[in-house]
């Protein structure tokens, strides 16, 4: 692993250290090399170092387990000292860029939801999600961005991103779907608490009842936000809520749909919301003032049942309708993308992209889950695989998650399907083929119950998922355990729990139910 123009792998890093003028940075570099060597010796067979490269002592130390605790303590001390001392911002940025290159060369390109969000946010910063005129894909796919709209991502960028995405699924060794005991440094940062201790809740933080008497099928925290929450209701409205400062309040209620709102999604920059409704329309909302920017009718004039943003290009939204079709819609033009439609075997109830935006999964009310390859340059959908979860059992929720650390590389899919089970599948190839990994008992036979992966699961041993249930409880499961997987259960709803959502740091959890109640739960502080 070398950087261009650097005589040694850490040459550029140490040059920054000398520029900063702090021996602590050099010590940190040595400690990072120790960690790198230790992880390499545990995870795979390392190549022998050539004599005279000056790293023999480091290699010897890295193989000794007793240095692990000392390393963690010293690393934390150095980070605290340097945080207090402060360093020029330019040098910090240069260090972070170099660190990113080193990690990328060591572990390969990242594809966690957080990294996809960071990639997309770079696009958003250059041009926030706006509804300026954009060249319509239907007119000429080759002319994207040629007229009236400044493109931030070129066709070549999409091709490069696609090559990076393929690395997620190719050359993946078999193993656990969750971080293992080898991830000592990551677990140390997250704390030594067990999953049961970590997901203990202190009680209800707040209860919203503005939609009482009508079901709330969807509740979502804004992206990378601790205190902004939205929920949609079958009364035809969407509520935007603020949890801090106390007391929590409903900032505004978005009205315009003439029938119930079935689903909604935040854009990555949180300035736009897209909603779908049983009135056969989707609407684009400005979250800042609550105004409806655009109303787009369904191409089939059918009830719209679900929606999701394309994670890399938020000008594109995928919707599913009651006439068995999925459509890729360009929200800048209000038109359907050419080649961006496909038919399923039933009413489309659930949609989910993988983090890089290359694979789309769609579930219907006949019990099937389809995978589609998404063309990043044109928005075209290509049907790839079909899995029958259970004939006749509606698939009400699909949630995708990718682990791309060395300890746990397997992308996974979480599915609710009216089987009184929560199903965890492994994604085995780059066409979205699914293999059942594990199932967990819940109550679900008729309601559209949803589930999620916990956002911070990759920092601790084991991994937690959360789901609603028709027994009026919120259930937590550890996906690493084959038996006794239940971690926690929250009681407080008086109707089937339909959806759950964590904020970005897992300090708050929101759950909604079939009676219109939304409960925000506060996690115990450790």
XYZ file of C-alpha atoms in Angstrom:
526
model
C 0.000 0.000 0.000
C 1.797 3.122 -1.221
C 0.839 6.661 -2.084
C 2.181 8.243 -5.209
C 5.331 10.173 -4.591
C 5.774 8.648 -1.143
C 8.867 6.460 -0.538
C 7.066 4.443 2.168
C 3.417 3.662 2.825
C 3.411 6.106 5.736
C 5.732 8.660 4.231
C 3.003 11.148 3.414
C 1.440 10.697 6.831
C 4.705 11.326 8.641
C 5.351 14.397 6.496
C 2.131 15.831 7.875
C 3.283 14.901 11.381
C 6.518 16.826 10.894
C 4.597 19.795 9.515
C 2.354 19.808 12.570
C 5.446 19.614 14.723
C 3.975 17.222 17.275
C 5.580 13.958 18.284
C 2.114 12.762 19.272
C 1.099 12.520 15.635
C 4.150 10.343 14.953
C 3.281 8.153 17.897
C -0.250 7.876 16.567
C 1.124 6.803 13.188
C 3.152 4.035 14.809
C 0.138 2.904 16.802
C -2.012 2.854 13.699
C 0.640 0.706 12.016
C 0.500 -1.645 15.009
C -3.261 -1.949 14.704
C -2.997 -2.506 10.964
C -0.470 -5.258 11.451
C -2.479 -6.895 14.233
C -5.682 -6.962 12.233
C -3.856 -8.336 9.232
C -2.314 -11.153 11.234
C -5.717 -12.154 12.671
C -7.822 -11.787 9.560
C -5.765 -13.338 6.780
C -2.292 -14.619 5.957
C -0.029 -11.627 5.571
C 2.824 -11.376 3.149
C 6.248 -11.638 4.777
C 8.038 -8.366 5.193
C 11.333 -8.001 3.394
C 14.377 -7.677 5.666
C 15.513 -4.195 6.339
C 12.204 -2.430 5.910
C 12.312 -1.152 9.458
C 9.017 -2.706 10.532
C 10.277 -5.889 12.211
C 9.727 -4.527 15.711
C 6.211 -3.337 14.822
C 5.361 -6.717 13.312
C 6.571 -8.463 16.451
C 4.638 -6.210 18.768
C 1.464 -6.452 16.719
C 1.306 -10.213 17.186
C 1.162 -9.946 20.966
C -2.327 -9.666 22.392
C -1.239 -7.872 25.592
C -0.506 -4.715 23.583
C -4.122 -4.416 22.450
C -5.451 -2.754 25.617
C -2.416 -0.493 25.891
C -2.866 0.552 22.288
C -6.521 1.477 22.790
C -5.750 3.516 25.911
C -2.807 5.316 24.320
C -4.779 6.016 21.146
C -7.621 7.566 23.140
C -5.138 9.652 25.139
C -3.478 10.967 21.981
C -6.815 11.832 20.431
C -7.857 13.772 23.544
C -4.551 15.632 23.747
C -4.606 16.644 20.098
C -8.252 17.664 20.287
C -7.362 20.085 23.076
C -4.214 21.400 21.403
C -5.823 22.124 18.047
C -4.092 22.203 14.687
C -4.440 24.268 11.518
C -7.615 23.277 9.604
C -5.703 22.866 6.343
C -3.407 20.266 7.883
C -6.380 18.461 9.412
C -8.065 18.268 6.012
C -4.847 17.033 4.418
C -4.499 14.396 7.131
C -8.109 13.219 6.675
C -7.693 12.952 2.901
C -4.508 10.934 3.317
C -6.090 8.741 5.975
C -9.032 8.060 3.663
C -6.678 7.023 0.870
C -4.769 4.689 3.170
C -7.938 3.060 4.481
C -9.330 2.769 0.963
C -6.198 1.008 -0.254
C -6.102 -1.241 2.812
C -9.776 -2.291 2.953
C -11.186 -1.361 -0.446
C -13.999 1.114 -1.214
C -16.611 1.535 1.489
C -20.308 0.970 0.833
C -22.016 1.364 4.197
C -25.106 3.590 4.254
C -23.028 6.257 5.932
C -20.415 6.270 3.184
C -23.051 6.344 0.481
C -24.583 9.272 2.256
C -21.228 11.030 2.403
C -20.764 10.445 -1.327
C -24.229 11.750 -2.068
C -23.822 14.705 0.267
C -20.845 15.833 -1.807
C -23.290 16.033 -4.700
C -25.892 17.736 -2.545
C -23.424 20.360 -1.337
C -22.534 21.360 -4.872
C -26.175 21.548 -5.842
C -28.800 20.896 -3.166
C -31.839 18.901 -4.184
C -33.703 21.464 -6.241
C -36.350 21.245 -8.888
C -34.530 23.239 -11.533
C -35.077 22.148 -15.122
C -33.253 18.903 -15.847
C -32.892 17.156 -19.159
C -35.590 14.498 -19.332
C -34.283 10.950 -19.561
C -37.144 10.095 -21.911
C -36.064 12.618 -24.522
C -32.424 11.655 -24.935
C -30.481 9.746 -22.304
C -27.200 10.794 -23.900
C -27.983 14.458 -23.407
C -28.249 14.351 -19.610
C -27.315 17.658 -18.115
C -26.783 19.284 -21.483
C -29.489 21.896 -21.073
C -30.659 24.017 -18.198
C -29.299 21.897 -15.356
C -25.802 21.688 -13.996
C -24.878 18.052 -13.500
C -22.637 17.187 -10.593
C -21.966 13.577 -11.631
C -20.857 12.599 -15.110
C -21.520 9.336 -16.950
C -17.912 8.406 -16.287
C -18.480 8.992 -12.572
C -21.462 6.650 -12.651
C -19.348 3.985 -14.373
C -16.609 4.390 -11.767
C -19.171 4.152 -8.987
C -20.591 0.977 -10.546
C -17.113 -0.595 -10.544
C -16.741 0.288 -6.881
C -20.159 -1.159 -6.118
C -19.260 -4.503 -7.681
C -16.479 -4.873 -5.133
C -19.137 -5.146 -2.436
C -20.410 -8.483 -3.759
C -17.401 -10.019 -5.503
C -14.573 -11.957 -3.860
C -16.459 -12.110 -0.580
C -15.361 -14.911 1.752
C -18.070 -16.789 3.650
C -18.569 -15.780 7.248
C -20.814 -14.165 9.768
C -23.083 -11.345 8.735
C -22.113 -9.321 11.806
C -18.894 -7.892 13.261
C -16.880 -10.573 15.058
C -14.795 -10.620 18.213
C -11.799 -9.603 16.090
C -13.118 -6.042 15.854
C -11.598 -5.050 19.185
C -10.833 -1.430 18.315
C -14.316 -0.752 16.975
C -15.930 -2.376 20.003
C -13.750 -0.334 22.325
C -15.034 2.870 20.737
C -18.644 1.700 21.109
C -18.149 0.523 24.686
C -18.076 -2.904 26.265
C -21.814 -3.133 26.952
C -23.789 -6.083 25.668
C -26.581 -5.603 23.151
C -29.183 -6.074 25.888
C -27.559 -3.368 27.995
C -27.000 -1.076 25.047
C -30.625 -1.225 23.907
C -32.184 -0.670 27.320
C -34.679 2.184 27.225
C -35.532 4.631 30.011
C -39.132 5.070 28.909
C -41.242 7.345 26.730
C -39.732 10.673 25.731
C -42.895 12.016 24.062
C -46.201 10.882 22.544
C -47.632 12.519 19.399
C -51.372 12.062 18.871
C -52.218 14.551 16.103
C -53.217 11.679 13.788
C -55.291 9.757 16.315
C -58.027 7.457 14.906
C -56.170 6.974 11.596
C -53.212 4.631 11.129
C -49.690 6.043 10.797
C -47.999 3.607 8.374
C -44.652 5.407 8.241
C -42.433 7.325 10.676
C -38.912 8.510 9.814
C -36.197 10.618 11.371
C -34.437 12.987 8.994
C -31.060 11.830 7.662
C -28.148 12.407 10.063
C -30.484 14.278 12.387
C -31.182 13.630 16.051
C -34.324 15.662 16.609
C -36.296 16.100 13.371
C -39.057 13.571 12.768
C -41.822 13.108 10.191
C -44.780 10.748 9.998
C -47.563 10.198 7.474
C -51.153 9.190 8.125
C -54.094 7.629 6.345
C -55.941 10.882 7.146
C -54.105 12.336 4.112
C -51.516 14.479 5.910
C -47.838 14.451 6.891
C -46.525 15.887 10.165
C -43.087 17.438 10.638
C -42.030 17.350 14.291
C -39.169 18.857 16.297
C -38.070 17.069 19.479
C -35.631 19.687 20.812
C -35.926 22.187 22.459
C -38.437 20.790 24.929
C -41.313 20.359 24.790
C -41.429 18.492 21.452
C -43.725 20.187 18.959
C -45.427 19.632 15.610
C -43.768 22.230 13.387
C -46.234 21.931 10.517
C -48.753 19.597 8.926
C -48.494 19.054 5.160
C -51.924 18.805 3.543
C -52.868 18.296 -0.085
C -53.470 14.599 -0.673
C -57.170 13.780 -0.949
C -56.753 10.244 0.424
C -54.427 8.485 2.832
C -50.650 8.903 2.570
C -49.110 5.451 2.212
C -45.395 6.297 2.325
C -42.863 9.142 2.225
C -39.087 9.620 2.105
C -36.579 12.335 3.036
C -34.027 13.492 0.492
C -30.405 13.149 1.604
C -30.139 16.871 2.319
C -33.518 16.811 4.155
C -34.800 19.817 2.208
C -37.267 17.739 0.155
C -39.852 15.105 1.028
C -41.587 12.829 -1.462
C -44.929 11.278 -0.522
C -47.195 8.710 -2.175
C -50.924 8.427 -1.659
C -53.967 6.286 -2.316
C -55.235 9.224 -4.423
C -52.864 8.034 -7.224
C -50.451 10.963 -6.904
C -47.022 11.647 -5.502
C -46.170 15.061 -4.108
C -42.888 16.908 -3.648
C -42.714 19.020 -0.484
C -40.271 21.651 0.784
C -39.521 20.701 4.377
C -38.478 24.231 5.350
C -41.884 25.850 4.847
C -44.160 22.879 4.123
C -45.303 24.018 0.690
C -46.128 21.528 -2.053
C -43.672 22.105 -4.891
C -45.137 19.654 -7.357
C -47.892 17.078 -7.746
C -47.142 14.146 -10.057
C -49.890 11.706 -11.119
C -49.138 8.007 -11.255
C -48.466 6.904 -14.874
C -51.065 4.129 -14.453
C -53.579 6.257 -12.495
C -53.332 3.662 -9.721
C -53.010 3.930 -5.967
C -49.389 4.576 -5.007
C -48.291 2.379 -2.128
C -44.560 2.980 -1.564
C -41.621 5.151 -2.593
C -37.877 5.527 -2.130
C -35.197 7.948 -3.325
C -32.349 6.733 -5.513
C -29.549 7.100 -2.929
C -26.919 8.555 -5.282
C -29.186 10.702 -7.482
C -32.033 12.292 -5.529
C -33.596 13.661 -8.709
C -34.919 10.122 -9.191
C -37.567 8.460 -7.055
C -38.940 4.931 -7.430
C -42.635 4.346 -6.697
C -44.747 1.192 -6.547
C -48.462 1.063 -7.313
C -51.561 -1.102 -7.002
C -51.396 -2.174 -10.660
C -48.266 -4.246 -9.991
C -45.825 -1.717 -11.501
C -42.690 0.023 -10.299
C -41.748 3.304 -11.995
C -38.615 5.448 -11.827
C -39.822 9.057 -11.727
C -37.783 12.180 -12.438
C -39.034 14.657 -9.843
C -37.361 17.567 -11.654
C -39.546 17.063 -14.717
C -42.435 15.123 -13.219
C -42.077 12.437 -15.884
C -41.410 8.729 -15.946
C -37.888 7.683 -16.911
C -37.627 5.788 -20.186
C -36.883 2.142 -19.447
C -37.489 2.722 -15.751
C -40.650 0.626 -15.374
C -41.257 -3.025 -14.622
C -44.148 -5.272 -13.632
C -44.375 -7.515 -10.568
C -46.802 -10.312 -9.761
C -48.898 -8.244 -7.355
C -49.442 -4.874 -5.661
C -46.070 -3.321 -4.888
C -45.853 -2.798 -1.118
C -42.150 -2.330 -0.338
C -39.025 -0.902 -2.002
C -35.399 -0.671 -0.939
C -32.084 0.218 -2.618
C -28.715 -1.062 -1.535
C -26.433 1.697 -0.266
C -24.579 2.320 -3.571
C -27.894 2.554 -5.463
C -27.063 -0.185 -7.951
C -29.570 -2.802 -6.735
C -33.272 -2.286 -6.071
C -35.545 -4.778 -4.342
C -39.340 -4.679 -4.598
C -41.861 -6.797 -2.691
C -45.506 -7.440 -3.581
C -48.672 -8.752 -1.953
C -48.276 -12.191 -3.574
C -45.196 -13.001 -1.504
C -42.491 -12.296 -4.109
C -39.347 -10.179 -3.870
C -37.763 -9.020 -7.144
C -34.272 -7.602 -7.571
C -33.513 -5.050 -10.288
C -30.241 -3.742 -11.652
C -30.360 0.051 -11.737
C -28.462 1.815 -14.529
C -26.838 4.827 -12.857
C -26.452 6.729 -16.125
C -29.960 6.350 -17.572
C -32.227 5.305 -14.716
C -33.189 2.099 -16.525
C -34.372 -0.933 -14.531
C -33.372 -4.472 -15.510
C -35.160 -7.327 -13.758
C -32.592 -9.728 -12.305
C -33.876 -12.236 -9.733
C -37.130 -13.325 -8.103
C -37.587 -14.950 -4.699
C -40.918 -16.309 -3.463
C -40.781 -15.695 0.278
C -44.114 -17.453 0.807
C -46.887 -17.770 -1.753
C -49.732 -15.388 -0.937
C -48.025 -13.674 2.017
C -47.681 -9.896 1.415
C -44.136 -8.544 1.679
C -44.732 -5.376 3.719
C -41.176 -4.238 4.426
C -37.712 -4.529 2.877
C -34.634 -2.989 4.468
C -31.150 -3.328 2.952
C -27.852 -3.010 4.767
C -24.213 -3.583 3.699
C -21.254 -4.352 5.956
C -17.993 -3.860 4.113
C -15.448 -3.990 6.922
C -12.958 -6.845 6.907
C -14.746 -8.452 9.850
C -18.197 -8.615 8.200
C -18.640 -8.052 4.475
C -22.014 -9.648 3.768
C -24.802 -7.359 2.497
C -28.142 -8.348 4.006
C -31.870 -7.830 3.564
C -34.476 -7.648 6.336
C -38.013 -8.638 5.285
C -41.477 -8.661 6.882
C -43.957 -10.876 5.056
C -47.094 -11.578 7.179
C -45.669 -14.932 8.284
C -45.379 -14.085 11.993
C -41.632 -14.064 11.330
C -38.982 -11.459 10.692
C -36.677 -12.780 7.962
C -32.978 -12.017 7.486
C -31.499 -12.813 4.057
C -27.938 -12.715 2.810
C -27.309 -11.070 -0.588
C -25.051 -13.596 -2.292
C -24.170 -11.912 -5.599
C -24.289 -8.650 -7.530
C -27.693 -9.491 -9.030
C -29.411 -9.509 -5.654
C -29.841 -13.261 -5.181
C -31.082 -13.928 -1.637
C -30.301 -16.755 0.754
C -32.227 -17.121 4.024
C -29.905 -16.584 6.965
C -32.202 -16.486 9.990
C -35.773 -15.835 11.136
C -37.182 -14.335 14.336
C -40.669 -14.807 15.828
C -43.072 -11.844 15.818
C -46.830 -11.405 15.452
C -47.801 -10.398 11.905
C -50.630 -11.817 9.840
C -52.436 -8.887 8.191
C -50.972 -5.454 9.045
C -48.193 -3.718 7.035
C -45.509 -4.042 9.712
C -42.014 -2.656 9.012
C -38.551 -3.239 10.448
C -35.095 -1.618 10.372
C -31.427 -2.309 11.013
C -29.980 -0.341 13.913
C -27.729 2.380 12.444
C -24.701 1.856 14.740
C -24.603 -1.920 14.715
C -21.212 -2.197 12.999
C -19.391 -0.760 16.039
C -20.121 -3.597 18.443
C -20.074 -7.374 18.514
C -23.426 -8.706 17.364
C -25.973 -6.677 15.447
C -29.451 -5.558 16.340
C -32.636 -5.168 14.301
C -35.921 -3.602 15.401
C -39.425 -4.414 14.202
C -43.025 -3.561 14.886
C -45.523 -6.287 15.641
C -49.242 -6.953 15.863
C -48.858 -7.785 19.576
C -48.565 -3.995 20.158
C -44.866 -4.227 21.079
C -41.559 -3.107 19.589
C -39.123 -6.029 19.374
C -35.299 -6.010 19.290
C -33.355 -9.036 18.000
C -29.658 -9.891 17.815
C -29.103 -11.313 14.333
C -25.993 -13.180 15.488
C -27.922 -15.490 17.789
C -29.687 -18.523 16.380
C -31.568 -19.123 19.645
C -32.878 -16.693 22.269
C -32.254 -13.798 19.920
C -34.656 -11.414 21.687
C -32.764 -8.430 23.098
C -35.563 -6.152 24.320
C -39.280 -5.486 24.011
C -41.001 -2.105 24.417
C -44.615 -2.028 25.549
C -46.868 1.019 25.447
C -48.876 0.968 22.236
C -52.571 0.088 22.226
C -52.674 -1.073 18.587
C -50.416 -3.020 16.191
C -47.042 -1.288 15.787
C -46.546 -0.542 12.084
C -43.189 1.216 11.782
C -40.044 2.064 13.743
C -37.218 4.545 13.179
C -33.972 5.371 15.017
C -32.352 8.785 14.943
C -28.756 8.944 13.743
C -27.051 8.296 17.108
C -29.631 5.816 18.440
C -30.487 8.032 21.407
C -34.165 8.116 20.363
C -36.466 5.567 18.747
C -39.846 6.440 17.210
C -42.658 3.928 16.666
C -46.095 4.369 15.093
C -49.228 2.252 15.308
C -52.551 1.503 13.646
C -54.462 3.853 15.969
C -52.480 6.936 14.918
C -50.199 7.126 17.945
C -46.483 7.932 17.598
C -44.275 7.217 20.608
C -40.701 8.490 20.922
C -38.625 6.327 23.253
C -35.475 7.527 25.050
C -32.559 5.136 25.402
C -30.815 4.867 28.748
C -27.560 6.799 28.924
C -24.537 4.665 29.815
